[in-house]
Amino acid sequence: HLLLFLLFVGPFNCFASYSRATELFYSLNEGLPAGVLIGSLARDLRLPTASGQHPVTSQPQLSFTLASHGLGGQYVQLDNRSGELHTSAVEIDRETLCVESSGVTVFGGEAAVSSSSPSSESCLLLLDVLVLPQEYFRLVKVKIAIRDVNDNAPRFPVPHIHLSVPENAPVNTRLAIEHPALDPDVGTNGVQTYRLRDNYGVFTLDVEENESGERTPYLIVMGALDRETREEYITVIVAEDGGTPPLVGSATLTIGISDINDNCPQFSDSQLNVTLYGNSSLGTQVATVHAVDMDLGSNAQITYSYSQKVPQSSRDLFHLDESTGAITLSSKVDGDTPRLHRLIILGNGPGCIPAVITVLVTIIKVMTRPPEIVPRFIANEAEGVVYLKELEPINTPIAFFTIKDPDEKYKVNCYLDGDGPFRLSPYKPYNNEYLLETTKPLDYETQQLYEISVVAWNSEGFHISKIVKVQVLDDNDNSPVFSQQLIELSIEENNVPNAFLTKLHATDADSGERGQVSYFLGPDAPSYFNLDRTTGVLTVSTQLDREEKEKYRYTVKAVDSGFPPRESIATVTITVLDKNDNSPRFINKDFSFFVPENFPGFGEIGVISVTDADAGQNGWVALSVLNGSDIFVIDTGKGVLRAKVSLDREQQSSYVLWIEAVDGGDPPLSSTAKITILLLDINDNPPLVLFPQSNMSYLLVLPSTLPGSPITEVYAVDKDTGMNAVIAYSIIGRRGPRPESFRIDPKTGNITLEESLMQNDYGLYRLLVKVSDHGYPEPLHSTVMVNLFVNDTVSNESYIESLLRKEPDISIEEKQPQISIEPTQKKMESASCMPTLVALSIISLCSIALVTGMGIYICLRKGKKHHRADENLEVQIPLNGRINLHMLEKKPMEISNI
């Protein structure tokens, strides 16, 4: 607390004075933060209480209250119990509260601000504080003096100050500078000094302070000034206050040097010699005199006059323009005119001694008078200028010229001098009459003005000329001309609407309205092209698509404003440049190819067709296989799909590939397509016999078995599909006591007993079964030996095995298997029409087999999972009933002990 007290109370030296009149006086700096202690009313009034402590029990509790919360109350905080007065959150700004030379009267104890103290720097904050209870009641007048701090820099009211000083101002001339700098701070914190950043060695500043304390800067001239040497000085005036550190403000000071009449007219030469021919015409300019005065304005005005020494005869002969100094011949020269004239001319300036120049005019007398040329104009003429329209026909007359000899004793000749399509010829039968006419059409665009002279001379060699000016009038004889007849443009597709294409430019050699060109689109221009008729700016209002249209060709017209108007036509060609805005596009989203299995490696499976609407590099397409790239490859350029290896349908019947097409744009665009490859089956697998699993296995057949009973079956599968997997069974070899006793079903492979077994039929039967498919072009087959042992029991197993090991002597019957159902021999004999019915049945079954080939293939594929078994395992097949190929689970077992 002590540290805070020293920091905030020490710097602004708060003090209090106490009097019996209950008036307290404090002072503090402006701009202090909230919470700074101003003073303790209880302590300074010596009341029986301490700040921040409770009073003695026998003494009442004191309270301190502001009598009114007026303007001054917002800047302080009063502790009601301790009477301590602190600054509030509202910062005190002395320049805002107290304005110089203003006073505020206090009424009814209202807190207010006052600057009407004896000191001009005083700024008081007035507060009325009530002290209670009744026995300690007091009305305390608190006055808080706000001390100024240097928180404002001097500021000039205007950024530029102009001051005028006459060039003849003597040294030490003092000129007050208007608009001195202002500083809201007071005392030493206000403006103290002024200085110039650059005084040019001829100026300095001084400051004068009046009775009210205001400081005014004065400019002091320290050297001689000459406006003719330098007419303006520009510098910076700086105002500085007396604070610590000092603050400054600046403004630009322009010191203009005003002119005084300190220069007189002067001629560059003192004498001018001229010669004049005696036959000169009136108004001929003889000479011009010119004097110079370095001053400005009215101080530099010069008038010219003859000196009184010039005789009146010379004044009558030569006229002097008092403003320009031009001397012209004002009367004719005759034989009595003196040959030498001395003209003394004065150059007069305001308040100056005149400048003097002498002009000596020597007149050369000519005895012979020159010829005279009298023009009579036929064409329109004004002020010596003849006006002719261009394209006037040849020999258009312009004027007649009459040549006269004043002396009427000399022969006069006449000719035309100057360039142009003109001719001056004698007009017969008259003498001294000449006609001026054109020799070819005039062209305004080639030359607009001609200046020719009609020259006449007599035999004495005296020449005279008459200048004729011919102004060619323009006609609308030129069409607008495009700078290019073929305007070739290019723009990238997908442009922004109203994109700028070009600015057409056509020129018309005619003048005025006839040469003003307007631009129009031709009738073949699409509606979305716009052409500004005045500026010729060509734009396109919509986006262009190269894939929709790549080339545009149409005409534009340039029309002038003549009557009738003339026009010219140019051709505009626009090439729409490609952008990579189209992805490659496959002809189909899904491609399907049917390929026979065992297709040779790198053979052509099919062609993937893909297009890209873009052009150039953007339209170049590269193909790649996203999956299955280890098996398949695609030709990037031709789109040919190939397999690296030969494909086997039995390993995998179909492939699904995804082909990606990527174009050559930046960034590239891509698309994908699905490729399905279906392998067509070929007959490359013979039937595989699953049962019986060995040629050495056998089956016991009881003699009591009834005819027609199933004995066993031959079960085979084929990995191929369709007709290549349709299997037929046939017995191609038999051996046994009565081998024809058994037959096999060509479809199912079931072996049944055809006839009852007799006592003589006991023994081992060996049936060689051929299992053949219906493949094209060549069917494949396998064979298996079916061993049947007809007996009641198996008493000597080793004997049977020895018989099986012997090579069977079986003759092969090359008989094609019949898949159709064959009726028994007895039924065929019972009816004579049975062969026909059998043949029809076979044809019907073949038709059904062809139609349902694919269905059989699917069923067999599903059935393979249920029927496959190891080739070395034997399977027990029940002898009763038909075999369910899909539900049967074959289990290995030993049959040697049956």
Tab-separated table of N, CA and C in Angstrom, residues 273-379:
chain	number	residue	atom	x	y	z
A	273	ASN	N	18.526	48.818	-89.953
A	273	ASN	CA	18.598	49.322	-91.327
A	273	ASN	C	17.697	48.479	-92.224
A	274	VAL	N	16.798	49.138	-92.998
A	274	VAL	CA	15.910	48.430	-93.912
A	274	VAL	C	15.911	49.134	-95.252
A	275	THR	N	15.504	48.397	-96.322
A	275	THR	CA	15.435	48.925	-97.686
A	275	THR	C	14.022	48.736	-98.198
A	276	LEU	N	13.484	49.711	-98.919
A	276	LEU	CA	12.127	49.659	-99.444
A	276	LEU	C	12.137	50.112	-100.880
A	277	TYR	N	11.494	49.302	-101.775
A	277	TYR	CA	11.382	49.678	-103.181
A	277	TYR	C	10.313	50.755	-103.338
A	278	GLY	N	10.585	51.655	-104.252
A	278	GLY	CA	9.678	52.771	-104.443
A	278	GLY	C	8.329	52.353	-104.991
A	279	ASN	N	8.237	51.172	-105.614
A	279	ASN	CA	6.965	50.727	-106.172
A	279	ASN	C	6.199	49.798	-105.228
A	280	SER	N	6.591	49.754	-103.999
A	280	SER	CA	5.901	48.893	-103.026
A	280	SER	C	4.476	49.377	-102.843
A	281	SER	N	3.602	48.434	-102.660
A	281	SER	CA	2.191	48.761	-102.497
A	281	SER	C	1.923	49.226	-101.076
A	282	LEU	N	0.780	49.864	-100.902
A	282	LEU	CA	0.391	50.361	-99.595
A	282	LEU	C	0.190	49.185	-98.635
A	283	GLY	N	0.553	49.404	-97.390
A	283	GLY	CA	0.419	48.352	-96.383
A	283	GLY	C	1.618	47.434	-96.285
A	284	THR	N	2.593	47.634	-97.171
A	284	THR	CA	3.792	46.797	-97.099
A	284	THR	C	4.493	47.022	-95.759
A	285	GLN	N	4.807	45.909	-95.076
A	285	GLN	CA	5.488	46.008	-93.782
A	285	GLN	C	6.958	46.300	-94.017
A	286	VAL	N	7.403	47.389	-93.390
A	286	VAL	CA	8.786	47.811	-93.571
A	286	VAL	C	9.685	47.150	-92.541
A	287	ALA	N	9.298	47.206	-91.294
A	287	ALA	CA	10.111	46.611	-90.223
A	287	ALA	C	9.238	46.494	-88.985
A	288	THR	N	9.760	45.775	-87.959
A	288	THR	CA	9.092	45.638	-86.666
A	288	THR	C	10.136	45.773	-85.574
A	289	VAL	N	9.860	46.661	-84.606
A	289	VAL	CA	10.761	46.828	-83.472
A	289	VAL	C	10.152	46.110	-82.261
A	290	HIS	N	11.017	45.604	-81.342
A	290	HIS	CA	10.522	44.858	-80.190
A	290	HIS	C	11.418	45.115	-78.992
A	291	ALA	N	10.815	45.578	-77.907
A	291	ALA	CA	11.529	45.806	-76.649
A	291	ALA	C	11.050	44.800	-75.619
A	292	VAL	N	11.889	44.573	-74.587
A	292	VAL	CA	11.603	43.567	-73.561
A	292	VAL	C	11.649	44.234	-72.202
A	293	ASP	N	10.630	43.912	-71.326
A	293	ASP	CA	10.598	44.375	-69.932
A	293	ASP	C	10.495	43.139	-69.044
A	294	MET	N	11.418	42.925	-68.097
A	294	MET	CA	11.491	41.724	-67.271
A	294	MET	C	10.402	41.671	-66.209
A	295	ASP	N	9.671	42.777	-66.012
A	295	ASP	CA	8.625	42.755	-64.994
A	295	ASP	C	7.420	41.971	-65.504
A	296	LEU	N	6.360	41.944	-64.604
A	296	LEU	CA	5.162	41.198	-64.921
A	296	LEU	C	3.976	42.133	-65.031
A	297	GLY	N	2.923	41.621	-65.706
A	297	GLY	CA	1.650	42.303	-65.719
A	297	GLY	C	1.743	43.716	-66.269
A	298	SER	N	1.079	44.611	-65.558
A	298	SER	CA	1.058	46.005	-65.999
A	298	SER	C	2.429	46.646	-65.934
A	299	ASN	N	3.310	46.126	-65.073
A	299	ASN	CA	4.668	46.671	-65.000
A	299	ASN	C	5.469	46.371	-66.259
A	300	ALA	N	5.010	45.403	-67.044
A	300	ALA	CA	5.754	45.015	-68.240
A	300	ALA	C	5.091	45.491	-69.523
A	301	GLN	N	4.049	46.289	-69.426
A	301	GLN	CA	3.385	46.787	-70.631
A	301	GLN	C	4.266	47.828	-71.351
A	302	ILE	N	4.415	47.658	-72.663
A	302	ILE	CA	5.285	48.536	-73.476
A	302	ILE	C	4.456	49.126	-74.597
A	303	THR	N	4.607	50.400	-74.822
A	303	THR	CA	4.008	51.081	-75.986
A	303	THR	C	5.116	51.736	-76.799
A	304	TYR	N	4.868	51.828	-78.112
A	304	TYR	CA	5.883	52.361	-79.033
A	304	TYR	C	5.373	53.688	-79.625
A	305	SER	N	6.292	54.627	-79.766
A	305	SER	CA	5.927	55.953	-80.338
A	305	SER	C	7.152	56.563	-81.021
A	306	TYR	N	6.834	57.499	-81.958
A	306	TYR	CA	7.930	58.209	-82.624
A	306	TYR	C	8.473	59.284	-81.662
A	307	SER	N	9.752	59.517	-81.783
A	307	SER	CA	10.362	60.643	-81.062
A	307	SER	C	9.934	61.959	-81.722
A	308	GLN	N	9.950	62.990	-80.961
A	308	GLN	CA	9.575	64.297	-81.513
A	308	GLN	C	10.550	64.737	-82.612
A	309	LYS	N	11.707	64.098	-82.686
A	309	LYS	CA	12.694	64.453	-83.691
A	309	LYS	C	12.322	63.926	-85.076
A	310	VAL	N	11.362	63.014	-85.150
A	310	VAL	CA	10.972	62.447	-86.444
A	310	VAL	C	10.082	63.469	-87.143
A	311	PRO	N	10.410	63.843	-88.387
A	311	PRO	CA	9.601	64.834	-89.102
A	311	PRO	C	8.235	64.300	-89.442
A	312	GLN	N	7.323	65.238	-89.675
A	312	GLN	CA	5.948	64.858	-89.939
A	312	GLN	C	5.815	64.123	-91.254
A	313	SER	N	6.663	64.456	-92.230
A	313	SER	CA	6.572	63.758	-93.531
A	313	SER	C	6.882	62.271	-93.377
A	314	SER	N	7.862	61.985	-92.545
A	314	SER	CA	8.171	60.561	-92.316
A	314	SER	C	7.039	59.876	-91.550
A	315	ARG	N	6.446	60.613	-90.601
A	315	ARG	CA	5.339	60.013	-89.868
A	315	ARG	C	4.160	59.730	-90.796
A	316	ASP	N	3.932	60.615	-91.786
A	316	ASP	CA	2.836	60.377	-92.717
A	316	ASP	C	3.126	59.227	-93.666
A	317	LEU	N	4.411	59.037	-94.002
A	317	LEU	CA	4.771	57.966	-94.948
A	317	LEU	C	4.766	56.596	-94.278
A	318	PHE	N	5.183	56.547	-93.009
A	318	PHE	CA	5.295	55.249	-92.315
A	318	PHE	C	4.426	55.265	-91.057
A	319	HIS	N	3.591	54.241	-90.936
A	319	HIS	CA	2.709	54.124	-89.779
A	319	HIS	C	3.348	53.198	-88.750
A	320	LEU	N	3.346	53.629	-87.481
A	320	LEU	CA	3.919	52.839	-86.390
A	320	LEU	C	2.782	52.353	-85.493
A	321	ASP	N	2.650	51.034	-85.351
A	321	ASP	CA	1.658	50.438	-84.442
A	321	ASP	C	2.216	50.532	-83.031
A	322	GLU	N	1.491	51.273	-82.169
A	322	GLU	CA	2.029	51.506	-80.828
A	322	GLU	C	2.021	50.258	-79.943
A	323	SER	N	1.254	49.245	-80.310
A	323	SER	CA	1.212	48.017	-79.492
A	323	SER	C	2.220	46.983	-79.972
A	324	THR	N	2.288	46.755	-81.305
A	324	THR	CA	3.151	45.699	-81.835
A	324	THR	C	4.510	46.215	-82.283
A	325	GLY	N	4.661	47.510	-82.541
A	325	GLY	CA	5.930	48.047	-83.027
A	325	GLY	C	6.131	47.829	-84.508
A	326	ALA	N	5.052	47.459	-85.249
A	326	ALA	CA	5.167	47.215	-86.691
A	326	ALA	C	5.121	48.538	-87.445
A	327	ILE	N	6.028	48.679	-88.434
A	327	ILE	CA	6.118	49.868	-89.278
A	327	ILE	C	5.665	49.471	-90.677
A	328	THR	N	4.622	50.133	-91.204
A	328	THR	CA	4.094	49.807	-92.525
A	328	THR	C	4.047	51.077	-93.372
A	329	LEU	N	4.015	50.836	-94.715
A	329	LEU	CA	3.944	51.922	-95.685
A	329	LEU	C	2.502	52.430	-95.742
A	330	SER	N	2.293	53.698	-95.412
A	330	SER	CA	0.925	54.225	-95.319
A	330	SER	C	0.555	55.153	-96.474
A	331	SER	N	1.490	55.561	-97.315
A	331	SER	CA	1.167	56.385	-98.488
A	331	SER	C	2.113	56.014	-99.626
A	332	LYS	N	1.751	56.362	-100.863
A	332	LYS	CA	2.542	55.975	-102.020
A	332	LYS	C	3.834	56.758	-102.080
A	333	VAL	N	4.821	56.088	-102.625
A	333	VAL	CA	6.134	56.720	-102.840
A	333	VAL	C	6.126	57.348	-104.237
A	334	ASP	N	6.417	58.619	-104.290
A	334	ASP	CA	6.488	59.284	-105.596
A	334	ASP	C	7.878	59.870	-105.790
A	335	GLY	N	8.005	60.683	-106.835
A	335	GLY	CA	9.331	61.217	-107.161
A	335	GLY	C	9.840	62.226	-106.151
A	336	ASP	N	8.933	62.843	-105.406
A	336	ASP	CA	9.354	63.843	-104.426
A	336	ASP	C	9.671	63.253	-103.056
A	337	THR	N	9.439	61.990	-102.891
A	337	THR	CA	9.670	61.356	-101.583
A	337	THR	C	11.169	61.238	-101.333
A	338	PRO	N	11.657	61.679	-100.114
A	338	PRO	CA	13.097	61.536	-99.814
A	338	PRO	C	13.511	60.067	-99.841
A	339	ARG	N	14.781	59.829	-100.200
A	339	ARG	CA	15.289	58.454	-100.309
A	339	ARG	C	15.683	57.887	-98.949
A	340	LEU	N	15.966	58.729	-97.941
A	340	LEU	CA	16.411	58.233	-96.639
A	340	LEU	C	15.520	58.825	-95.554
A	341	HIS	N	15.060	57.916	-94.668
A	341	HIS	CA	14.225	58.329	-93.554
A	341	HIS	C	14.844	57.782	-92.266
A	342	ARG	N	15.002	58.657	-91.290
A	342	ARG	CA	15.567	58.267	-89.991
A	342	ARG	C	14.423	58.292	-88.960
A	343	LEU	N	13.993	57.116	-88.575
A	343	LEU	CA	12.858	56.976	-87.663
A	343	LEU	C	13.384	56.636	-86.271
A	344	ILE	N	13.223	57.573	-85.317
A	344	ILE	CA	13.632	57.339	-83.929
A	344	ILE	C	12.383	56.894	-83.172
A	345	ILE	N	12.420	55.663	-82.625
A	345	ILE	CA	11.248	55.040	-81.983
A	345	ILE	C	11.562	54.845	-80.512
A	346	LEU	N	10.569	55.191	-79.666
A	346	LEU	CA	10.702	55.085	-78.218
A	346	LEU	C	9.897	53.881	-77.721
A	347	GLY	N	10.529	53.092	-76.806
A	347	GLY	CA	9.828	52.022	-76.104
A	347	GLY	C	9.482	52.491	-74.712
A	348	ASN	N	8.183	52.745	-74.448
A	348	ASN	CA	7.749	53.378	-73.215
A	348	ASN	C	7.203	52.342	-72.231
A	349	GLY	N	7.686	52.418	-70.977
A	349	GLY	CA	7.174	51.573	-69.901
A	349	GLY	C	6.706	52.442	-68.767
A	350	PRO	N	5.790	51.922	-67.886
A	350	PRO	CA	5.269	52.744	-66.788
A	350	PRO	C	6.376	53.138	-65.813
A	351	GLY	N	6.510	54.466	-65.626
A	351	GLY	CA	7.478	54.980	-64.668
A	351	GLY	C	8.916	54.794	-65.085
A	352	CYS	N	9.165	54.634	-66.391
A	352	CYS	CA	10.527	54.361	-66.866
A	352	CYS	C	10.951	55.407	-67.899
A	353	ILE	N	12.261	55.566	-68.027
A	353	ILE	CA	12.825	56.353	-69.127
A	353	ILE	C	12.699	55.526	-70.393
A	354	PRO	N	12.141	56.079	-71.492
A	354	PRO	CA	11.928	55.276	-72.696
A	354	PRO	C	13.238	54.710	-73.254
A	355	ALA	N	13.133	53.507	-73.817
A	355	ALA	CA	14.237	52.920	-74.566
A	355	ALA	C	14.167	53.447	-75.995
A	356	VAL	N	15.327	53.591	-76.658
A	356	VAL	CA	15.391	54.240	-77.967
A	356	VAL	C	16.024	53.294	-78.978
A	357	ILE	N	15.428	53.243	-80.184
A	357	ILE	CA	16.007	52.518	-81.307
A	357	ILE	C	15.792	53.361	-82.553
A	358	THR	N	16.787	53.343	-83.443
A	358	THR	CA	16.721	54.112	-84.683
A	358	THR	C	16.565	53.163	-85.854
A	359	VAL	N	15.553	53.449	-86.712
A	359	VAL	CA	15.300	52.644	-87.908
A	359	VAL	C	15.610	53.519	-89.117
A	360	LEU	N	16.630	53.135	-89.908
A	360	LEU	CA	17.007	53.843	-91.133
A	360	LEU	C	16.358	53.159	-92.321
A	361	VAL	N	15.442	53.852	-93.003
A	361	VAL	CA	14.717	53.301	-94.148
A	361	VAL	C	15.276	53.943	-95.404
A	362	THR	N	15.816	53.122	-96.302
A	362	THR	CA	16.352	53.586	-97.588
A	362	THR	C	15.377	53.180	-98.680
A	363	ILE	N	14.910	54.182	-99.462
A	363	ILE	CA	13.932	53.916	-100.521
A	363	ILE	C	14.658	53.878	-101.852
A	364	ILE	N	14.454	52.758	-102.560
A	364	ILE	CA	15.022	52.597	-103.892
A	364	ILE	C	13.927	52.945	-104.893
A	365	LYS	N	14.155	54.007	-105.648
A	365	LYS	CA	13.148	54.453	-106.600
A	365	LYS	C	13.140	53.567	-107.832
A	366	VAL	N	11.912	53.235	-108.372
A	366	VAL	CA	11.727	52.415	-109.570
A	366	VAL	C	10.959	53.269	-110.566
A	367	MET	N	11.587	53.376	-111.750
A	367	MET	CA	10.991	54.276	-112.740
A	367	MET	C	9.778	53.627	-113.402
A	368	THR	N	9.869	52.266	-113.674
A	368	THR	CA	8.792	51.568	-114.376
A	368	THR	C	7.826	50.990	-113.350
A	369	ARG	N	6.520	51.169	-113.641
A	369	ARG	CA	5.537	50.621	-112.729
A	369	ARG	C	5.254	49.168	-113.076
A	370	PRO	N	5.004	48.351	-112.079
A	370	PRO	CA	4.785	46.906	-112.353
A	370	PRO	C	3.438	46.683	-113.004
A	371	PRO	N	3.306	45.511	-113.664
A	371	PRO	CA	2.000	45.160	-114.237
A	371	PRO	C	0.980	44.951	-113.110
A	372	GLU	N	-0.272	44.952	-113.534
A	372	GLU	CA	-1.349	44.701	-112.595
A	372	GLU	C	-2.078	43.411	-112.994
A	373	ILE	N	-2.474	42.638	-111.943
A	373	ILE	CA	-3.216	41.385	-112.156
A	373	ILE	C	-4.586	41.561	-111.516
A	374	VAL	N	-5.611	41.436	-112.341
A	374	VAL	CA	-6.994	41.607	-111.864
A	374	VAL	C	-7.709	40.252	-111.984
A	375	PRO	N	-8.013	39.624	-110.841
A	375	PRO	CA	-8.708	38.317	-110.920
A	375	PRO	C	-10.222	38.496	-110.948
A	376	ARG	N	-10.900	37.561	-111.665
A	376	ARG	CA	-12.353	37.452	-111.661
A	376	ARG	C	-12.690	35.961	-111.483
A	377	PHE	N	-13.186	35.618	-110.315
A	377	PHE	CA	-13.355	34.208	-109.948
A	377	PHE	C	-14.670	33.660	-110.468
A	378	ILE	N	-14.573	32.459	-111.019
A	378	ILE	CA	-15.749	31.721	-111.499
A	378	ILE	C	-16.241	30.760	-110.418
A	379	ALA	N	-15.315	30.049	-109.807
A	379	ALA	CA	-15.672	29.143	-108.714
A	379	ALA	C	-15.958	29.951	-107.454
